[in-house]
Amino acid sequence: MSINLNELIKINPVFLAPMSGVTDLPFRSQVQNFGDNLVFSEMNASSEMVYLLKTNKQVFQNEIFNRKNGPVAFQIAGWDPYIMSTAASLLEERGVQIIDINMGCPAKKVVKRYAGSALMKDLSLARDIIESVVKATSLPTTLKMRLGWDEDTKNAPELAKIAEDNGIKMITVHGRTKQQLYRGIADWNFISKVKQNVKIPVVANGDITCFDSAKTCLRESTADGIMVGRACYGRPWFLSKLSKFLLKGTREKDPDLLEQKYIVISHIDKMLSHYGIELGCRLSRKHIAWYTKSLPNSCQFREKIFAKISFGEMSSEIERLFDHATEKLAA
Ligand SMILES: Cc1cc2nc3c(=O)[nH]c(=O)nc-3n(C[C@H](O)[C@H](O)[C@H](O)COP(=O)(O)O)c2cc1C
């Protein structure tokens, strides 16, 4: 049965942001182990995706099928309406539940092909892409954008209206322009102009780092929900605690160190089974660094795990670091 995003956002208005190189299958599954938050996949280039799906490449199938815990929105990027819509319909055949279109990515390699946030400069092409992706599937299609290309062209409200008129079911706005990249601070107030221009749910994104900033963001943006990215680095539990705070007013603490140790180890296990031992070990390192950054001796620890050590050695170093931190805390 098709997901109703109006209902979903009322039940749990806190979503995981798509982040290339971060929100892969193991990370999304870590987040969904703690709660039923909607999670977004990292951006997938539509042309590459069409090739992978048509040739049935195993890695890509795993990305889609191993979703045991809750809904996943699959994000696609590109500039060609035909390829984008082909990607969407192949994803539907493979069991994806929500398609998200990327019109916010500021990366040079993306905008030079007229994809990502470059589409905010060409609303006619943006409309064509939306129209063909929406028509290609029966799935809810959502759209993620920025405020606009630059300070003088903040056209998110206009693009949002075009999106709504052409069948988009939910809009996420990162409160920065393309030119800002990640500089400055997200303008949550401006997101309220998008909210005023459409009836579909609007999700506010950018710089939400704690319970209080989430509440302020919801108030200033008047959005229906929030999406959080970087504040989940090394904290896959954060979204579920944020949902409980917004829905019930409870301010739950982070898990204790013993629990955190098992969370890190379970994340590495997932990375190894998803990517294989060598690549899994390599890709795990940045996550381990995030999980452990505030522990005593974390600098020396990072040097060790970034050196070429085996999975066994890495696990022992993690055990040692957490056990030492627990002892220090108890002393
Ligand atoms: C490492 C990284 C990768 C990202 N990749 C994507 C992506 O694939 N698709 C997308 O729409 N946004 C991407 N973003 C933007 C985030 O989804 C989000 O809009 C941005 O980080 C602001 O939210 P935050 O302050 O909660 O992190 C990425 C951001 C980061 C930091």
PDB file of C-alpha atoms and ligand atoms in Angstrom, residues 17-20 22 42-43 75 102 144 174 176 182 205-208 227-231 233, ligand 1:
ATOM      1  CA  ALA A  17      18.721  13.784   5.779  1.00  0.00           C
ATOM      2  CA  PRO A  18      20.271  12.240   2.681  1.00  0.00           C
ATOM      3  CA  MET A  19      24.075  12.464   2.969  1.00  0.00           C
ATOM      4  CA  SER A  20      26.415  11.048   0.322  1.00  0.00           C
ATOM      5  CA  VAL A  22      27.125   8.668   5.161  1.00  0.00           C
ATOM      6  CA  GLU A  42      22.205   9.248  -0.205  1.00  0.00           C
ATOM      7  CA  MET A  43      21.842  10.848  -3.646  1.00  0.00           C
ATOM      8  CA  GLN A  75      16.897  10.062  -3.658  1.00  0.00           C
ATOM      9  CA  ASN A 102      17.419  16.217  -5.521  1.00  0.00           C
ATOM     10  CA  LYS A 144      14.486  18.454  -1.671  1.00  0.00           C
ATOM     11  CA  HIS A 174      17.571  23.326   3.396  1.00  0.00           C
ATOM     12  CA  ARG A 176      20.664  28.038   2.628  1.00  0.00           C
ATOM     13  CA  TYR A 182      27.405  25.151   4.110  1.00  0.00           C
ATOM     14  CA  ASN A 205      16.338  21.413   7.279  1.00  0.00           C
ATOM     15  CA  GLY A 206      19.683  22.908   8.241  1.00  0.00           C
ATOM     16  CA  ASP A 207      21.627  23.377  11.493  1.00  0.00           C
ATOM     17  CA  ILE A 208      19.334  21.425  13.825  1.00  0.00           C
ATOM     18  CA  MET A 227      15.120  16.777   8.685  1.00  0.00           C
ATOM     19  CA  VAL A 228      18.480  16.343  10.426  1.00  0.00           C
ATOM     20  CA  GLY A 229      21.825  15.492   8.868  1.00  0.00           C
ATOM     21  CA  ARG A 230      25.210  16.225  10.435  1.00  0.00           C
ATOM     22  CA  ALA A 231      23.955  16.130  14.027  1.00  0.00           C
ATOM     23  CA  TYR A 233      27.155  11.735  12.871  1.00  0.00           C
TER      24      TYR A 233
HETATM   25  C1  LIG B   1      28.475  14.819   3.774  1.00  0.00           C
HETATM   26  C2  LIG B   1      27.171  15.367   3.252  1.00  0.00           C
HETATM   27  C3  LIG B   1      26.580  14.763   2.169  1.00  0.00           C
HETATM   28  C4  LIG B   1      25.349  15.240   1.672  1.00  0.00           C
HETATM   29  N1  LIG B   1      24.747  14.581   0.641  1.00  0.00           N
HETATM   30  C5  LIG B   1      23.501  14.960   0.251  1.00  0.00           C
HETATM   31  C6  LIG B   1      22.781  14.201  -0.723  1.00  0.00           C
HETATM   32  O1  LIG B   1      23.244  13.162  -1.203  1.00  0.00           O
HETATM   33  N2  LIG B   1      21.557  14.663  -1.086  1.00  0.00           N
HETATM   34  C7  LIG B   1      21.000  15.806  -0.549  1.00  0.00           C
HETATM   35  O2  LIG B   1      19.883  16.178  -0.903  1.00  0.00           O
HETATM   36  N3  LIG B   1      21.651  16.521   0.381  1.00  0.00           N
HETATM   37  C8  LIG B   1      22.875  16.113   0.811  1.00  0.00           C
HETATM   38  N4  LIG B   1      23.498  16.800   1.800  1.00  0.00           N
HETATM   39  C9  LIG B   1      22.804  17.922   2.461  1.00  0.00           C
HETATM   40  C10 LIG B   1      22.057  17.416   3.700  1.00  0.00           C
HETATM   41  O3  LIG B   1      21.006  16.551   3.322  1.00  0.00           O
HETATM   42  C11 LIG B   1      21.464  18.604   4.500  1.00  0.00           C
HETATM   43  O4  LIG B   1      20.617  19.316   3.638  1.00  0.00           O
HETATM   44  C12 LIG B   1      22.538  19.536   5.038  1.00  0.00           C
HETATM   45  O5  LIG B   1      23.609  18.817   5.618  1.00  0.00           O
HETATM   46  C13 LIG B   1      21.959  20.496   6.080  1.00  0.00           C
HETATM   47  O6  LIG B   1      21.390  19.788   7.164  1.00  0.00           O
HETATM   48  P1  LIG B   1      22.176  19.577   8.580  1.00  0.00           P
HETATM   49  O7  LIG B   1      22.602  20.939   9.053  1.00  0.00           O
HETATM   50  O8  LIG B   1      21.168  18.930   9.468  1.00  0.00           O
HETATM   51  O9  LIG B   1      23.364  18.715   8.295  1.00  0.00           O
HETATM   52  C14 LIG B   1      24.734  16.367   2.283  1.00  0.00           C
HETATM   53  C15 LIG B   1      25.361  16.982   3.368  1.00  0.00           C
HETATM   54  C16 LIG B   1      26.556  16.492   3.859  1.00  0.00           C
HETATM   55  C17 LIG B   1      27.190  17.165   5.044  1.00  0.00           C
END
